[in-house]
Short mmCIF file of C-alpha atoms (C1' of nucleotides) in Angstrom, two decimals:
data_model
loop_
_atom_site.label_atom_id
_atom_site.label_comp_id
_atom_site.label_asym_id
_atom_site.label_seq_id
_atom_site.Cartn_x
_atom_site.Cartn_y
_atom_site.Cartn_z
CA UNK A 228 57.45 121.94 88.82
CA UNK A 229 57.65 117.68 87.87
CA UNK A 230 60.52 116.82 86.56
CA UNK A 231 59.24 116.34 82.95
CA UNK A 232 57.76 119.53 82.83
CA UNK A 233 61.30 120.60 83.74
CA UNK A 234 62.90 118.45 81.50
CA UNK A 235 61.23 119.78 78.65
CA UNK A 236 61.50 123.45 79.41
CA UNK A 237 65.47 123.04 79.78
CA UNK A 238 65.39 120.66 76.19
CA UNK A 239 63.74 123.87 74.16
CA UNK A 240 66.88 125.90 74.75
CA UNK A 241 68.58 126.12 78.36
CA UNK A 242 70.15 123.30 80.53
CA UNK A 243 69.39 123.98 84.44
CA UNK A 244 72.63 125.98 84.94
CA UNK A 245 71.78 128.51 82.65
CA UNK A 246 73.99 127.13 79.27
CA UNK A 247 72.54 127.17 76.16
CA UNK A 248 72.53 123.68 75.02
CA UNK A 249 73.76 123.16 71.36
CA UNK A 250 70.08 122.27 70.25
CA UNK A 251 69.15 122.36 66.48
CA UNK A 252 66.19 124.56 67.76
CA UNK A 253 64.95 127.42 65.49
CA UNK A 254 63.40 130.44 68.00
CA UNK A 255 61.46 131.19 64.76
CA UNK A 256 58.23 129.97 65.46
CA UNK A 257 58.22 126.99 65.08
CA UNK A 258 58.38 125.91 69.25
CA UNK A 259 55.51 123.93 69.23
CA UNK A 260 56.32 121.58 66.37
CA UNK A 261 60.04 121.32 68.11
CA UNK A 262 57.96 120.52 71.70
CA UNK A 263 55.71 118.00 70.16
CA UNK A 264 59.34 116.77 68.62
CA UNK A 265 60.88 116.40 72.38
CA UNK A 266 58.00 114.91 73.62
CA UNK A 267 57.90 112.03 70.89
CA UNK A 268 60.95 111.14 71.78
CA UNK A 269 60.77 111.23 75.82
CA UNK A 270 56.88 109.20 75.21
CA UNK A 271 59.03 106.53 73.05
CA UNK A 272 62.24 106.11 75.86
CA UNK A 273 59.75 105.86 78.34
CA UNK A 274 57.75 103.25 76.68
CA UNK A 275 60.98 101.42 75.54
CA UNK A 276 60.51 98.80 78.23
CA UNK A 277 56.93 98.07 77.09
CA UNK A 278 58.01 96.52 74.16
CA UNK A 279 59.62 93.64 72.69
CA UNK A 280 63.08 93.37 71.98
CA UNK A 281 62.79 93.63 68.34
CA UNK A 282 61.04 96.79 68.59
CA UNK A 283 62.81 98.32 71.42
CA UNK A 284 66.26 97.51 69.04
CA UNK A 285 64.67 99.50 66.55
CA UNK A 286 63.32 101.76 68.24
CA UNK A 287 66.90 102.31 69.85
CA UNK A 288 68.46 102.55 66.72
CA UNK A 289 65.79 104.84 65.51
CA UNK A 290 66.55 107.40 68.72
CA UNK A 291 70.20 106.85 68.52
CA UNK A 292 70.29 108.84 64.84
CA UNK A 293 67.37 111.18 66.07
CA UNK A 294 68.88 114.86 65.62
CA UNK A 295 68.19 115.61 69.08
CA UNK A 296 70.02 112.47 70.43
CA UNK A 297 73.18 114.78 71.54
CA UNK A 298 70.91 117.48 72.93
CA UNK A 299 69.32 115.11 75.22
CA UNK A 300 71.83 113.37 76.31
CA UNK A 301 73.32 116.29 77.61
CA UNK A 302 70.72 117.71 79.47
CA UNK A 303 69.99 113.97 80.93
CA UNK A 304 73.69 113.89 82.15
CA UNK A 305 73.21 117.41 83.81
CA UNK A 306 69.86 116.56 85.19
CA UNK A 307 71.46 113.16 87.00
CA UNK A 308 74.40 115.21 88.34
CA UNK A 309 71.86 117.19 89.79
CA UNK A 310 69.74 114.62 91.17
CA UNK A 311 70.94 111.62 92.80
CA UNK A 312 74.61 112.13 92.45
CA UNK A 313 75.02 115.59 93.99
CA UNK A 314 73.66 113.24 97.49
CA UNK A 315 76.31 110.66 96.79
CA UNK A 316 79.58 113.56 95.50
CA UNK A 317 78.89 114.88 99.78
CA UNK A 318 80.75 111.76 100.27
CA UNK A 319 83.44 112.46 98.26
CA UNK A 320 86.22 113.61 100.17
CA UNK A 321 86.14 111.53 103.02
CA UNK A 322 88.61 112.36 106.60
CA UNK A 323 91.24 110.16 107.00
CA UNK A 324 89.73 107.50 109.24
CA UNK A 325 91.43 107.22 112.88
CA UNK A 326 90.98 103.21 112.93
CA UNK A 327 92.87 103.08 109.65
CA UNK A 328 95.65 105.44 110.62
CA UNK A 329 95.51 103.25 114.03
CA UNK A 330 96.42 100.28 112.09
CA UNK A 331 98.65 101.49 110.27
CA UNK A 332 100.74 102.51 112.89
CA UNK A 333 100.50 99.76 114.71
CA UNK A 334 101.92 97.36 111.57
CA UNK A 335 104.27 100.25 111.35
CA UNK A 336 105.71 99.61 114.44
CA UNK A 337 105.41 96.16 114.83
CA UNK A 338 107.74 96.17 111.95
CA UNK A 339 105.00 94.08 109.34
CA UNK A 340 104.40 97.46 106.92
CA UNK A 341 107.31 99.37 106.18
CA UNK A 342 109.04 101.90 103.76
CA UNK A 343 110.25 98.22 102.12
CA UNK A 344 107.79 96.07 100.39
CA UNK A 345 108.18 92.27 100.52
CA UNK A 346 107.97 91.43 104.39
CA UNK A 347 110.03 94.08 105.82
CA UNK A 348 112.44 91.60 107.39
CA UNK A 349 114.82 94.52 108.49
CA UNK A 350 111.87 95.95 110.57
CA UNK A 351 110.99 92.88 110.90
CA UNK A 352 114.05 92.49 113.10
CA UNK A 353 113.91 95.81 114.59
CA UNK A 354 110.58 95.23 116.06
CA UNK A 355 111.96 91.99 117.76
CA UNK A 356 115.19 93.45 118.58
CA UNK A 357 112.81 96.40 120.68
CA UNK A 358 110.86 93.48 121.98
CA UNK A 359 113.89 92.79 124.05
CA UNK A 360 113.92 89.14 124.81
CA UNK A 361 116.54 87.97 127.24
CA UNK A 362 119.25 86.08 126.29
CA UNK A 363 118.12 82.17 126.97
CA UNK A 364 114.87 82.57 124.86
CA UNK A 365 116.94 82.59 121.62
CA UNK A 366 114.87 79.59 120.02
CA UNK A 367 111.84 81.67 120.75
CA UNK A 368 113.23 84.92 119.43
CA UNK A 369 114.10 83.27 116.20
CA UNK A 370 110.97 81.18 115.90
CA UNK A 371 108.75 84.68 116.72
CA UNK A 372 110.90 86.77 113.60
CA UNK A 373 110.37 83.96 111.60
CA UNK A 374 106.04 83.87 112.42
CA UNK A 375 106.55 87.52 111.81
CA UNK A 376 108.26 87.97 108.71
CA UNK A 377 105.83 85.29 107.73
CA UNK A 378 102.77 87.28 108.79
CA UNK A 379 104.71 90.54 106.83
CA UNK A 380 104.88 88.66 104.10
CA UNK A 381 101.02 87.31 103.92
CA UNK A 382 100.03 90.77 104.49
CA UNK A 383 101.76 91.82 101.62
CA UNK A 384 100.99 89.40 98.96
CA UNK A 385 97.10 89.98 100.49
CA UNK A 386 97.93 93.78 99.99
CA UNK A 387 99.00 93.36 96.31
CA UNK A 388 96.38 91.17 95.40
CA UNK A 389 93.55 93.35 96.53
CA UNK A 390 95.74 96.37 94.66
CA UNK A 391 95.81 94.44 91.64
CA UNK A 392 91.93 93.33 91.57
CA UNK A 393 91.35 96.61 92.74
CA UNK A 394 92.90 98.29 89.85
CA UNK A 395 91.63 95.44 87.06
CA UNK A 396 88.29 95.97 88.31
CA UNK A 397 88.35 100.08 88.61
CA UNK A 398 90.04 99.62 84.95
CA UNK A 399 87.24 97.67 83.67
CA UNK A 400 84.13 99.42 85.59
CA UNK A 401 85.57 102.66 83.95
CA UNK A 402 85.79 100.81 80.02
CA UNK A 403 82.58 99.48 80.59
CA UNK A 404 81.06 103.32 81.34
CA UNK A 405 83.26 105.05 78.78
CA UNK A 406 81.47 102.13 76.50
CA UNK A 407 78.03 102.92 77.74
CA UNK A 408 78.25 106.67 77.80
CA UNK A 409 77.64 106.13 74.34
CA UNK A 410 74.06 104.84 74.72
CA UNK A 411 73.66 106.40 78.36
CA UNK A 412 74.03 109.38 80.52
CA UNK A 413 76.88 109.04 81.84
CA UNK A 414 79.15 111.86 82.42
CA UNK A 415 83.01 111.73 83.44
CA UNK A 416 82.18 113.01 86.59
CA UNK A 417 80.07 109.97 87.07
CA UNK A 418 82.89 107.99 86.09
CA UNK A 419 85.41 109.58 88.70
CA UNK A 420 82.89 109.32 91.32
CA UNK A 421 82.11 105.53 90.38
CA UNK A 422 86.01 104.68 90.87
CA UNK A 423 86.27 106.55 94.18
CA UNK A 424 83.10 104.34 95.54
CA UNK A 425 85.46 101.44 94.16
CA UNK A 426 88.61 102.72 95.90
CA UNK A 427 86.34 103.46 99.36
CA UNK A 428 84.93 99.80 99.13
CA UNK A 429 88.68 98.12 98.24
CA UNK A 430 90.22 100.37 100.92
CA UNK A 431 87.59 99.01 103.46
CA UNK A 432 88.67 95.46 102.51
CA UNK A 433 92.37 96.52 103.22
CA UNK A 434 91.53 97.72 105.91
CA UNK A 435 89.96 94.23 107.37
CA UNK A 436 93.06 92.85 105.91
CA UNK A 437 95.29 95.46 108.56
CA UNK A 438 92.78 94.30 111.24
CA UNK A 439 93.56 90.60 110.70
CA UNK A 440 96.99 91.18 110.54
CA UNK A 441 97.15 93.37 113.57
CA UNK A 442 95.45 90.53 115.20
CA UNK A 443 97.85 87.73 114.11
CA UNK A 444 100.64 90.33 115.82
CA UNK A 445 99.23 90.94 118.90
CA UNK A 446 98.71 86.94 119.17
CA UNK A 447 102.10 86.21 118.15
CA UNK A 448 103.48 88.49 120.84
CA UNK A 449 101.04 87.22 123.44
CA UNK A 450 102.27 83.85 122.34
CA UNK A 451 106.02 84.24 122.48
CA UNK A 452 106.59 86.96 124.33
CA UNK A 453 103.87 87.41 127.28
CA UNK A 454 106.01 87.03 130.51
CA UNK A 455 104.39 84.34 132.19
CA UNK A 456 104.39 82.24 128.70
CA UNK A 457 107.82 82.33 128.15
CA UNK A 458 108.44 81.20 131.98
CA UNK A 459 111.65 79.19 131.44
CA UNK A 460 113.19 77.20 134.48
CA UNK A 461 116.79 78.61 135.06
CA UNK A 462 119.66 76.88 134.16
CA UNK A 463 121.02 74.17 136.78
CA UNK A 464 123.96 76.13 137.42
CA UNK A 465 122.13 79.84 137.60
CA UNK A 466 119.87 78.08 140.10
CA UNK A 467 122.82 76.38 142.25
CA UNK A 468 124.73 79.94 142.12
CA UNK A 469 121.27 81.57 143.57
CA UNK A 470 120.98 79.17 146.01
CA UNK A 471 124.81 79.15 147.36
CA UNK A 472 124.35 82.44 148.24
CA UNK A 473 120.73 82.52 149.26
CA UNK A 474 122.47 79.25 152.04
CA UNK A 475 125.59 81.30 152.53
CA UNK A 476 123.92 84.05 153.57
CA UNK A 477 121.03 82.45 155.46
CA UNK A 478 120.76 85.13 158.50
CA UNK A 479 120.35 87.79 155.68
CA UNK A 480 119.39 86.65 152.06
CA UNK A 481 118.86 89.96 150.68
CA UNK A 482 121.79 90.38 148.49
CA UNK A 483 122.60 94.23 148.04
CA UNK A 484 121.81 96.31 144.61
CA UNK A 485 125.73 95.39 143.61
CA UNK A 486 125.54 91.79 144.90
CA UNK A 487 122.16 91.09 142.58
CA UNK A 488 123.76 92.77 139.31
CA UNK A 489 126.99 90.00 140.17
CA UNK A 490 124.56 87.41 140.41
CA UNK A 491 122.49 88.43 137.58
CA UNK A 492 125.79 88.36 135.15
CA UNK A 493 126.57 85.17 136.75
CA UNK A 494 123.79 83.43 136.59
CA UNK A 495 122.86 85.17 132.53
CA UNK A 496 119.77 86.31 133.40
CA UNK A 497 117.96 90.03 134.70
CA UNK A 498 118.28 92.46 137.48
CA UNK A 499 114.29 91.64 138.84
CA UNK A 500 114.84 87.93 137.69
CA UNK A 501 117.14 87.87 140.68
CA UNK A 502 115.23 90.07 142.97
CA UNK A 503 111.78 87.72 141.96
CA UNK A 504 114.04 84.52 142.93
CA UNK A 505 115.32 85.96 146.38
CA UNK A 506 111.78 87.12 146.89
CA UNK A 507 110.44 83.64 146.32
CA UNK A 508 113.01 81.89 147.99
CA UNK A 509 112.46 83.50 150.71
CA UNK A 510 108.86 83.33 151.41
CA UNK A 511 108.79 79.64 150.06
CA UNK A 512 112.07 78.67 152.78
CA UNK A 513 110.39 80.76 155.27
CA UNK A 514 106.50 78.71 154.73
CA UNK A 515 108.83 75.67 154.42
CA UNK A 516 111.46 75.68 156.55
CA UNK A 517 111.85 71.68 156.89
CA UNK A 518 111.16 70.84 153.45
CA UNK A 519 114.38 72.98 152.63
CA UNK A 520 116.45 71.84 155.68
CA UNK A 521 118.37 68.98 153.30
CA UNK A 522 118.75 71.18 150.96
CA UNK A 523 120.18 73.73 152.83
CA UNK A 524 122.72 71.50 154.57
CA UNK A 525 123.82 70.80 151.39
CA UNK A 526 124.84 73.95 150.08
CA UNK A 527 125.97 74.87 153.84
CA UNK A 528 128.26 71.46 153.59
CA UNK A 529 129.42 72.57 150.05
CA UNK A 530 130.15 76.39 151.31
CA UNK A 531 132.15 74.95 154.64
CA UNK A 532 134.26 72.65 152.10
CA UNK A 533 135.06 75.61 150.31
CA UNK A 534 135.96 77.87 153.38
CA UNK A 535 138.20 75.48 155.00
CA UNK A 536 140.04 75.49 151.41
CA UNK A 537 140.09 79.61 152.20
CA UNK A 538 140.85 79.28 155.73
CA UNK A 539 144.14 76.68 154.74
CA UNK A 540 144.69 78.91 151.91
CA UNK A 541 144.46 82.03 154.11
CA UNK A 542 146.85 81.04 157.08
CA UNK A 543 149.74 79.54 154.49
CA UNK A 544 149.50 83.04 153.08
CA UNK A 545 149.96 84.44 156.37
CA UNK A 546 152.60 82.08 157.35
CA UNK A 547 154.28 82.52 153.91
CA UNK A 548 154.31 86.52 152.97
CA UNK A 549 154.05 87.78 156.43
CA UNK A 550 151.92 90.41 157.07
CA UNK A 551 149.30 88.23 155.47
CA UNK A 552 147.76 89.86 152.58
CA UNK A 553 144.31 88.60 151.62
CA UNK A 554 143.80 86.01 149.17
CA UNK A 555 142.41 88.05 146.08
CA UNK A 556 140.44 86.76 143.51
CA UNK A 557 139.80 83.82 144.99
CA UNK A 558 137.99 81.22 143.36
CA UNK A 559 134.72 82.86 142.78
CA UNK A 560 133.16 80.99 146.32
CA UNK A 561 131.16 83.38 148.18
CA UNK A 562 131.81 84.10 151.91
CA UNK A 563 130.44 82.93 154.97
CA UNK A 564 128.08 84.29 157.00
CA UNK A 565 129.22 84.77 160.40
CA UNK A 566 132.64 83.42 159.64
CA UNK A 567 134.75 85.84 159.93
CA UNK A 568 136.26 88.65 158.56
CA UNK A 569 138.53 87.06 156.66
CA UNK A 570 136.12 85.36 154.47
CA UNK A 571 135.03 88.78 153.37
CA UNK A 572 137.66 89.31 151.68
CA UNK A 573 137.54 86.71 149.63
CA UNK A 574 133.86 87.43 148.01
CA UNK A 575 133.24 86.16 144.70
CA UNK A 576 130.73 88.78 144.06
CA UNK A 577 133.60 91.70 143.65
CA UNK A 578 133.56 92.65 147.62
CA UNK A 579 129.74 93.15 147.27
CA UNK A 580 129.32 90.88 150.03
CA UNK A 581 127.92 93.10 153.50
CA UNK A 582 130.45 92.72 156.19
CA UNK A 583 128.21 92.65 158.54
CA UNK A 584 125.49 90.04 158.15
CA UNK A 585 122.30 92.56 159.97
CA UNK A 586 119.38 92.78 157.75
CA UNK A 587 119.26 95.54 155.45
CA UNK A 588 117.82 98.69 156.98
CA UNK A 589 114.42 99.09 155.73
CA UNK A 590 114.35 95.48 154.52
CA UNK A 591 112.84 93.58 157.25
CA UNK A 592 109.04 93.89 157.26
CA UNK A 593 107.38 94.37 160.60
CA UNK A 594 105.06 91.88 160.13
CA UNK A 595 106.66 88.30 159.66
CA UNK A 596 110.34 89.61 159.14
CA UNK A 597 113.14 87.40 157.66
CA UNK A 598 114.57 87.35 161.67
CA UNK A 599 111.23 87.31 163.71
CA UNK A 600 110.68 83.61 161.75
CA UNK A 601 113.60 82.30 160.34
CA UNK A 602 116.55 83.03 162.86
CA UNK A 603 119.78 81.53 161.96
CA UNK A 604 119.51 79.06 165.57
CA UNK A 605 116.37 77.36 164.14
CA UNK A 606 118.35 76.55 161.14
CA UNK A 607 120.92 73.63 161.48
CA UNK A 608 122.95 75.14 159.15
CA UNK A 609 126.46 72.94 160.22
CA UNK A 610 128.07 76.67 158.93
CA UNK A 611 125.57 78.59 160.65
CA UNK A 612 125.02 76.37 163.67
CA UNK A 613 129.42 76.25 164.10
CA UNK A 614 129.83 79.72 163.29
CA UNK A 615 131.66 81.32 166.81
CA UNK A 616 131.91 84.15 165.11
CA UNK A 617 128.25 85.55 164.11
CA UNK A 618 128.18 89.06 163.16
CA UNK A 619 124.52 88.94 163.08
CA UNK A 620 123.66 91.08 165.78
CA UNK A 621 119.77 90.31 165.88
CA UNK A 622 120.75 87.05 167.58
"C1'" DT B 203 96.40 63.85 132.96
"C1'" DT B 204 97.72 65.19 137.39
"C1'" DC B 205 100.55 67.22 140.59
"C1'" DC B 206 104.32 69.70 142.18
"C1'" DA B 207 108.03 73.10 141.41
"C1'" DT B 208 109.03 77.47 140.03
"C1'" DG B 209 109.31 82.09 137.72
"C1'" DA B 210 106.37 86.14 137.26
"C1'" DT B 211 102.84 89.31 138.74
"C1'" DT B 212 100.11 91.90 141.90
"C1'" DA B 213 98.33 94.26 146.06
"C1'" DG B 214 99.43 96.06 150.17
"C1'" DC B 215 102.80 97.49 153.58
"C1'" DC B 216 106.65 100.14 155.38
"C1'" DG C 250 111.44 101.48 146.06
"C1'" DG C 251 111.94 97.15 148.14
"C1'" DC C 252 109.66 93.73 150.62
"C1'" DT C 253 106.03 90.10 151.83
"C1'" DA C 254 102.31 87.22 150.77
"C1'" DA C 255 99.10 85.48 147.68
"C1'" DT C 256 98.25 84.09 143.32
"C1'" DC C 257 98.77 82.98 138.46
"C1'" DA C 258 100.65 80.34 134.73
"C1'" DT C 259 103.78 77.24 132.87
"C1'" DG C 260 107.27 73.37 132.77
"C1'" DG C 261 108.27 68.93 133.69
"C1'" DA C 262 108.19 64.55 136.15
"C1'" DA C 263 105.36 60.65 137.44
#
DNA sequence: TTCCATGATTAGCC
DNA sequence: GGCTAATCATGGAA
């Protein structure tokens, strides 16, 4: 059956669910005028177009106080919810998308969208604080909540504008239907479904707006906080402190789990920042041994000044408050390898010092160990070298 | 801009 | 899990 044929059958009584329209239809015999009536009046909206604007005005006027105007637009309303829309209302209720709810949490926890409009600066902070940035990269810290807050707060005023336009133009897409359902088919269904294709297309503009945004994050963290970015050369001191020990204990520079943590607070910085210096001191003194020679007679000159101070300080203890009690607390130097007991004692690093200066079981690598290439002997340490006393049993 | 020093990372070893 | 060795990436001096 075409759909005018159709059309016409449901106009003489019956709309295409079954209702009985409110038509001004007679069953008394008179169908066939009525039908020739209908058919007038589809023949002149179909040939509307043909004409010229004067007569299609009039002729519009002319079919807008027709009888059967609210008959027929009716049925036309039913017939397009029928048609074409019923493809379009399988879209309606649409799965929460995954990329979206990705998003989402992702600004969530970055700290950019929160339960607080306006920048978030509180998880704004909490984001950074999780971050955990060490102490010395303070300027950075501050500099990456302030690029974040400002990214929270772009995303926001972005996210209110699109609202806002999104709302102005659902508001005024819906007048300008409820104004031509007067002259057109248009149901409130149609209307609803008009302002969720609105709301799908706005919400697909947000969510290019979370993308962005996510984006601008990720870059901001590569930026400030990737670990090889924010490479920062140690302080002068932290790196003297790493090296006085690294010299003092020359026959066996790998300070124990305790001894690390001392020089870690010492020194203000981590754990695996002192265990990646140690390492690299290491291999580079081991590749290198005379480009570090001056350097470590240096600190070896520096650490016998200091030990001599000990020594003095030592015996006029023992001379003074006899039995000799050991110096504690000493001023912070760090003992000698191969020196003695008695510098032991006198550890800056809380006692964390190993008596005895053999490598650390399980430390020296079979291939190329600390003592198969760098023995204390080919080191002219004047400590080392002087040292009568050498606990080190691998020489 | 180049080059060297240096902190961090990674793979492989024990 | 800690270490070595190689490598990467950046800072800073020349």
């Amino acid at each position: 059956m075409d759909e005018q044929s159709h059309l016409m059958q449901t106009l003489v009584g019956v709309t295409l669910t079954g209702h009985p329209v409110p038509l001004p239809v007679p069953h008394d015999g008179t169908d066939a005028r009525n039908k020739q009536d209908i058919g007038d009046i589809l023949h002149q909206i179909m040939t509307i177009t043909d004409q010229s604007l004067d007569e299609a005005q009039a002729k519009k006027h002319g079919l807008n106080c027709h009888r059967m105007k609210a008959a027929l637009f009716s049925v036309l309303c039913e017939i397009k919810e029928k048609t074409g829309l019923s493809i379009r209302g399988s879209q309606d209720e649409d799965p929460p998308d995954p990329q979206l709810m990705r998003l989402d949490n992702m600004l969530l926890a970055e700290g950019v969208s929160g339960p607080e409009k306006g920048g978030g600066a509180a998880a704004v902070a909490a984001a950074t604080a999780a971050v955990g940035v060490g102490a010395d990269n303070s300027i950075e810290h501050s500099d990456y909540r302030a690029k974040l807050s400002q990214i929270s707060q772009i995303y926001h005023t972005e996210l209110e504008k699109y609202e806002q336009a999104c709302n102005e133009f659902t508001t005024h897409v819906m007048n300008l239907l409820r104004e031509q359902s007067r002259t057109r088919p248009i149901s409130p269904k149609e209307i609803e479904r008009m302002v969720n294709i609105i709301h799908r297309k706005f919400s697909s503009i947000q969510m290019q707006l979370k993308q962005s945004t996510c984006e601008a994050v990720m870059i901001l963290r590569s930026r400030f906080l990737d670990a090889r970015r924010k490479r920062r050369n140690f302080s002068k001191q932290a790196t003297e402190i790493l090296n006085e020990y690294f010299y003092s204990h020359l026959s066996n520079p790998y300070p124990s789990e305790e001894a690390k943590e001392e020089l870690a607070k010492k020194c203000a910085i981590t754990l695996s920042q002192v265990s990646n210096w140690f390492g690299n001191k290491r291999i580079r003194y081991k590749k290198n041994i005379g480009k570090f020679q001056e350097e470590a007679n240096l600190y070896a000159a520096k650490t016998a000044v200091t030990a001599t101070q000990a020594v003095a300080a030592a015996v006029h203890n023992s001379q003074t408050n006899s039995p000799a009690t050991p110096s504690s607390g000493s001023s912070g130097s760090y003992s000698l390898p191969g020196s003695g007991d008695i510098f032991m004692s006198m550890s800056g690093l809380n006692g964390s010092y190993q008596p005895t200066q053999v490598p650390n079981t399980g430390q020296t690598q079979g291939n190329g160990g600390w003592h198969d290439a760098v023995t204390p002997s080919s080191v002219t340490s004047p400590i080392e070298g002087a040292n009568s006393i050498h606990s080190d049993t691998s020489n």
